Amino acid sequence: ASGLYSEQLLAERYGCFVSRGSRWTTQRLDLNTYVAARHISVRPVPNWRPHFHQALDRLGVAITPNIEVSSFGEIDRVIDGTDLILTATEGFARIYSPRIVGIRAPFDSAFSVHMAWAGRTHSSPAHLWLRRQIREIVAHLPEPKVLDV
């Protein structure tokens, strides 16, 4: 078989991650407050722009990070004890430290995560097995825990 195959694995959206002791865990974060807040962002490569910026563009607002880092490694330590906001997928809450907590973003930025493969591997026993493993893992992912402040 030729072509490209794709399957939606999960629906995701962006959230905000803050220090557990931050005012953002108790104070409502509306869009204006979010835009005016101090932000940290992850920019793994130059000129990379996260998907959620498109939602902000549609709302006519933009954020300027106060701190940019090149990876998510140790980002919880950077955020801990500050009022910085990291905007990342809510799924980030599944894997990160108890130092930071997820809260709902003040804008909607839903998206789908897909698995894709080429037609030449569509019937391959190894690829069939791998796709089953990925589906099984995704099916058992817990819902991200984010606060609705």
PDB file of C-alpha atoms in Angstrom:
ATOM      1  CA  ALA A   1       0.000   0.000   0.000  1.00  0.00           C
ATOM      2  CA  SER A   2       1.170   3.491  -0.733  1.00  0.00           C
ATOM      3  CA  GLY A   3       0.321   6.785   0.818  1.00  0.00           C
ATOM      4  CA  LEU A   4       0.346   8.139   4.297  1.00  0.00           C
ATOM      5  CA  TYR A   5      -1.810   6.968   7.177  1.00  0.00           C
ATOM      6  CA  SER A   6      -2.765   8.946  10.258  1.00  0.00           C
ATOM      7  CA  GLU A   7      -4.704   8.311  13.424  1.00  0.00           C
ATOM      8  CA  GLN A   8      -5.662  10.718  16.189  1.00  0.00           C
ATOM      9  CA  LEU A   9      -4.238   9.583  19.508  1.00  0.00           C
ATOM     10  CA  LEU A  10      -5.537  12.256  21.843  1.00  0.00           C
ATOM     11  CA  ALA A  11      -6.979  15.722  22.148  1.00  0.00           C
ATOM     12  CA  GLU A  12      -4.771  18.190  23.976  1.00  0.00           C
ATOM     13  CA  ARG A  13      -4.817  21.844  24.934  1.00  0.00           C
ATOM     14  CA  TYR A  14      -2.474  24.380  26.402  1.00  0.00           C
ATOM     15  CA  GLY A  15      -2.320  25.242  30.080  1.00  0.00           C
ATOM     16  CA  CYS A  16      -0.181  27.403  32.334  1.00  0.00           C
ATOM     17  CA  PHE A  17       2.370  26.056  34.797  1.00  0.00           C
ATOM     18  CA  VAL A  18       3.314  28.022  37.877  1.00  0.00           C
ATOM     19  CA  SER A  19       5.073  27.606  41.201  1.00  0.00           C
ATOM     20  CA  ARG A  20       2.932  25.726  43.730  1.00  0.00           C
ATOM     21  CA  GLY A  21       3.107  28.745  46.061  1.00  0.00           C
ATOM     22  CA  SER A  22       2.397  31.278  43.319  1.00  0.00           C
ATOM     23  CA  ARG A  23      -0.484  33.729  43.526  1.00  0.00           C
ATOM     24  CA  TRP A  24      -1.692  32.227  40.244  1.00  0.00           C
ATOM     25  CA  THR A  25      -2.882  29.107  42.093  1.00  0.00           C
ATOM     26  CA  THR A  26      -5.516  31.183  43.922  1.00  0.00           C
ATOM     27  CA  GLN A  27      -5.921  34.354  41.836  1.00  0.00           C
ATOM     28  CA  ARG A  28      -7.960  34.108  38.642  1.00  0.00           C
ATOM     29  CA  LEU A  29      -5.757  34.423  35.586  1.00  0.00           C
ATOM     30  CA  ASP A  30      -7.781  36.278  32.962  1.00  0.00           C
ATOM     31  CA  LEU A  31      -6.398  37.136  29.531  1.00  0.00           C
ATOM     32  CA  ASN A  32      -5.263  40.668  30.421  1.00  0.00           C
ATOM     33  CA  THR A  33      -3.513  39.479  33.588  1.00  0.00           C
ATOM     34  CA  TYR A  34      -1.904  36.636  31.635  1.00  0.00           C
ATOM     35  CA  VAL A  35      -0.535  39.007  28.975  1.00  0.00           C
ATOM     36  CA  ALA A  36       0.855  41.385  31.632  1.00  0.00           C
ATOM     37  CA  ALA A  37       2.422  38.577  33.727  1.00  0.00           C
ATOM     38  CA  ARG A  38       6.056  37.450  33.704  1.00  0.00           C
ATOM     39  CA  HIS A  39       6.598  34.483  31.368  1.00  0.00           C
ATOM     40  CA  ILE A  40       9.192  31.802  30.820  1.00  0.00           C
ATOM     41  CA  SER A  41       9.287  29.983  27.509  1.00  0.00           C
ATOM     42  CA  VAL A  42      11.112  27.060  25.982  1.00  0.00           C
ATOM     43  CA  ARG A  43      12.630  27.694  22.567  1.00  0.00           C
ATOM     44  CA  PRO A  44      14.445  24.534  21.457  1.00  0.00           C
ATOM     45  CA  VAL A  45      15.540  26.037  18.123  1.00  0.00           C
ATOM     46  CA  PRO A  46      15.816  29.596  16.809  1.00  0.00           C
ATOM     47  CA  ASN A  47      12.635  31.059  15.303  1.00  0.00           C
ATOM     48  CA  TRP A  48      10.448  28.314  16.804  1.00  0.00           C
ATOM     49  CA  ARG A  49       7.000  29.580  17.750  1.00  0.00           C
ATOM     50  CA  PRO A  50       4.672  27.442  19.878  1.00  0.00           C
ATOM     51  CA  HIS A  51       1.239  26.652  18.474  1.00  0.00           C
ATOM     52  CA  PHE A  52      -0.593  28.546  21.245  1.00  0.00           C
ATOM     53  CA  HIS A  53       0.705  31.860  19.862  1.00  0.00           C
ATOM     54  CA  GLN A  54      -1.782  31.436  16.994  1.00  0.00           C
ATOM     55  CA  ALA A  55      -4.632  31.524  19.532  1.00  0.00           C
ATOM     56  CA  LEU A  56      -3.150  34.659  21.091  1.00  0.00           C
ATOM     57  CA  ASP A  57      -2.814  36.228  17.611  1.00  0.00           C
ATOM     58  CA  ARG A  58      -6.530  35.589  16.969  1.00  0.00           C
ATOM     59  CA  LEU A  59      -7.305  37.378  20.247  1.00  0.00           C
ATOM     60  CA  GLY A  60      -5.097  40.308  19.265  1.00  0.00           C
ATOM     61  CA  VAL A  61      -2.629  39.853  22.128  1.00  0.00           C
ATOM     62  CA  ALA A  62       0.963  38.691  22.518  1.00  0.00           C
ATOM     63  CA  ILE A  63       3.291  37.728  25.338  1.00  0.00           C
ATOM     64  CA  THR A  64       6.965  38.510  25.637  1.00  0.00           C
ATOM     65  CA  PRO A  65       8.937  36.000  27.693  1.00  0.00           C
ATOM     66  CA  ASN A  66      11.094  37.425  30.468  1.00  0.00           C
ATOM     67  CA  ILE A  67      13.202  34.250  30.366  1.00  0.00           C
ATOM     68  CA  GLU A  68      13.826  31.841  27.486  1.00  0.00           C
ATOM     69  CA  VAL A  69      15.441  28.444  27.962  1.00  0.00           C
ATOM     70  CA  SER A  70      16.364  25.858  25.352  1.00  0.00           C
ATOM     71  CA  SER A  71      14.769  22.804  26.990  1.00  0.00           C
ATOM     72  CA  PHE A  72      12.236  21.693  29.575  1.00  0.00           C
ATOM     73  CA  GLY A  73      14.975  20.069  31.677  1.00  0.00           C
ATOM     74  CA  GLU A  74      14.952  21.519  35.200  1.00  0.00           C
ATOM     75  CA  ILE A  75      12.329  24.107  34.251  1.00  0.00           C
ATOM     76  CA  ASP A  76      10.421  23.262  37.422  1.00  0.00           C
ATOM     77  CA  ARG A  77      13.419  24.445  39.451  1.00  0.00           C
ATOM     78  CA  VAL A  78      13.526  27.718  37.522  1.00  0.00           C
ATOM     79  CA  ILE A  79       9.795  28.350  38.072  1.00  0.00           C
ATOM     80  CA  ASP A  80       9.717  27.234  41.734  1.00  0.00           C
ATOM     81  CA  GLY A  81       9.365  30.173  44.113  1.00  0.00           C
ATOM     82  CA  THR A  82       8.677  32.730  41.343  1.00  0.00           C
ATOM     83  CA  ASP A  83       5.625  34.283  39.729  1.00  0.00           C
ATOM     84  CA  LEU A  84       6.717  33.087  36.258  1.00  0.00           C
ATOM     85  CA  ILE A  85       4.182  31.415  33.968  1.00  0.00           C
ATOM     86  CA  LEU A  86       5.128  28.637  31.553  1.00  0.00           C
ATOM     87  CA  THR A  87       2.559  27.965  28.837  1.00  0.00           C
ATOM     88  CA  ALA A  88       2.778  24.353  27.679  1.00  0.00           C
ATOM     89  CA  THR A  89       0.445  21.491  26.808  1.00  0.00           C
ATOM     90  CA  GLU A  90      -1.703  20.383  29.727  1.00  0.00           C
ATOM     91  CA  GLY A  91      -0.169  16.924  29.262  1.00  0.00           C
ATOM     92  CA  PHE A  92       2.970  18.417  30.784  1.00  0.00           C
ATOM     93  CA  ALA A  93       1.146  18.036  34.129  1.00  0.00           C
ATOM     94  CA  ARG A  94       1.392  14.244  33.827  1.00  0.00           C
ATOM     95  CA  ILE A  95       5.162  14.204  34.036  1.00  0.00           C
ATOM     96  CA  TYR A  96       6.317  17.200  35.978  1.00  0.00           C
ATOM     97  CA  SER A  97       7.453  17.829  39.488  1.00  0.00           C
ATOM     98  CA  PRO A  98       5.289  18.653  42.473  1.00  0.00           C
ATOM     99  CA  ARG A  99       7.113  22.029  42.558  1.00  0.00           C
ATOM    100  CA  ILE A 100       4.862  23.360  39.820  1.00  0.00           C
ATOM    101  CA  VAL A 101       1.146  23.121  39.222  1.00  0.00           C
ATOM    102  CA  GLY A 102      -0.973  23.409  36.100  1.00  0.00           C
ATOM    103  CA  ILE A 103      -3.801  25.923  35.815  1.00  0.00           C
ATOM    104  CA  ARG A 104      -6.239  26.506  32.975  1.00  0.00           C
ATOM    105  CA  ALA A 105      -5.006  28.893  30.319  1.00  0.00           C
ATOM    106  CA  PRO A 106      -7.200  31.989  29.859  1.00  0.00           C
ATOM    107  CA  PHE A 107      -7.643  31.200  26.158  1.00  0.00           C
ATOM    108  CA  ASP A 108      -8.661  28.176  24.119  1.00  0.00           C
ATOM    109  CA  SER A 109      -5.922  26.442  22.219  1.00  0.00           C
ATOM    110  CA  ALA A 110      -7.031  22.873  21.630  1.00  0.00           C
ATOM    111  CA  PHE A 111      -5.226  20.609  19.214  1.00  0.00           C
ATOM    112  CA  SER A 112      -4.944  16.930  18.311  1.00  0.00           C
ATOM    113  CA  VAL A 113      -1.948  14.649  18.602  1.00  0.00           C
ATOM    114  CA  HIS A 114      -1.700  12.175  15.733  1.00  0.00           C
ATOM    115  CA  MET A 115       0.369   9.144  14.896  1.00  0.00           C
ATOM    116  CA  ALA A 116       1.349   8.894  11.226  1.00  0.00           C
ATOM    117  CA  TRP A 117       3.064   6.218   9.177  1.00  0.00           C
ATOM    118  CA  ALA A 118       3.901   5.468   5.581  1.00  0.00           C
ATOM    119  CA  GLY A 119       1.970   3.070   3.401  1.00  0.00           C
ATOM    120  CA  ARG A 120       5.019   0.832   2.976  1.00  0.00           C
ATOM    121  CA  THR A 121       4.939   0.091   6.739  1.00  0.00           C
ATOM    122  CA  HIS A 122       1.149  -0.129   7.043  1.00  0.00           C
ATOM    123  CA  SER A 123       1.071  -3.951   7.150  1.00  0.00           C
ATOM    124  CA  SER A 124       4.502  -4.534   8.649  1.00  0.00           C
ATOM    125  CA  PRO A 125       4.225  -6.810  11.730  1.00  0.00           C
ATOM    126  CA  ALA A 126       6.827  -4.720  13.579  1.00  0.00           C
ATOM    127  CA  HIS A 127       4.998  -1.478  12.819  1.00  0.00           C
ATOM    128  CA  LEU A 128       1.610  -2.995  13.669  1.00  0.00           C
ATOM    129  CA  TRP A 129       3.059  -4.043  17.030  1.00  0.00           C
ATOM    130  CA  LEU A 130       4.570  -0.590  17.623  1.00  0.00           C
ATOM    131  CA  ARG A 131       1.317   1.197  16.796  1.00  0.00           C
ATOM    132  CA  ARG A 132      -0.573  -1.137  19.176  1.00  0.00           C
ATOM    133  CA  GLN A 133       1.941  -0.328  21.931  1.00  0.00           C
ATOM    134  CA  ILE A 134       1.550   3.407  21.367  1.00  0.00           C
ATOM    135  CA  ARG A 135      -2.276   3.135  21.377  1.00  0.00           C
ATOM    136  CA  GLU A 136      -2.145   1.116  24.608  1.00  0.00           C
ATOM    137  CA  ILE A 137       0.089   3.667  26.331  1.00  0.00           C
ATOM    138  CA  VAL A 138      -2.088   6.583  25.228  1.00  0.00           C
ATOM    139  CA  ALA A 139      -5.282   4.780  26.301  1.00  0.00           C
ATOM    140  CA  HIS A 140      -3.928   4.521  29.846  1.00  0.00           C
ATOM    141  CA  LEU A 141      -2.631   8.071  30.198  1.00  0.00           C
ATOM    142  CA  PRO A 142      -4.270   9.783  33.170  1.00  0.00           C
ATOM    143  CA  GLU A 143      -6.140  13.020  32.568  1.00  0.00           C
ATOM    144  CA  PRO A 144      -3.816  15.966  33.225  1.00  0.00           C
ATOM    145  CA  LYS A 145      -4.472  17.541  36.624  1.00  0.00           C
ATOM    146  CA  VAL A 146      -4.867  21.282  36.222  1.00  0.00           C
ATOM    147  CA  LEU A 147      -6.546  23.753  38.542  1.00  0.00           C
ATOM    148  CA  ASP A 148      -9.552  25.691  37.337  1.00  0.00           C
ATOM    149  CA  VAL A 149      -8.953  28.861  39.361  1.00  0.00           C
TER     150      VAL A 149
END
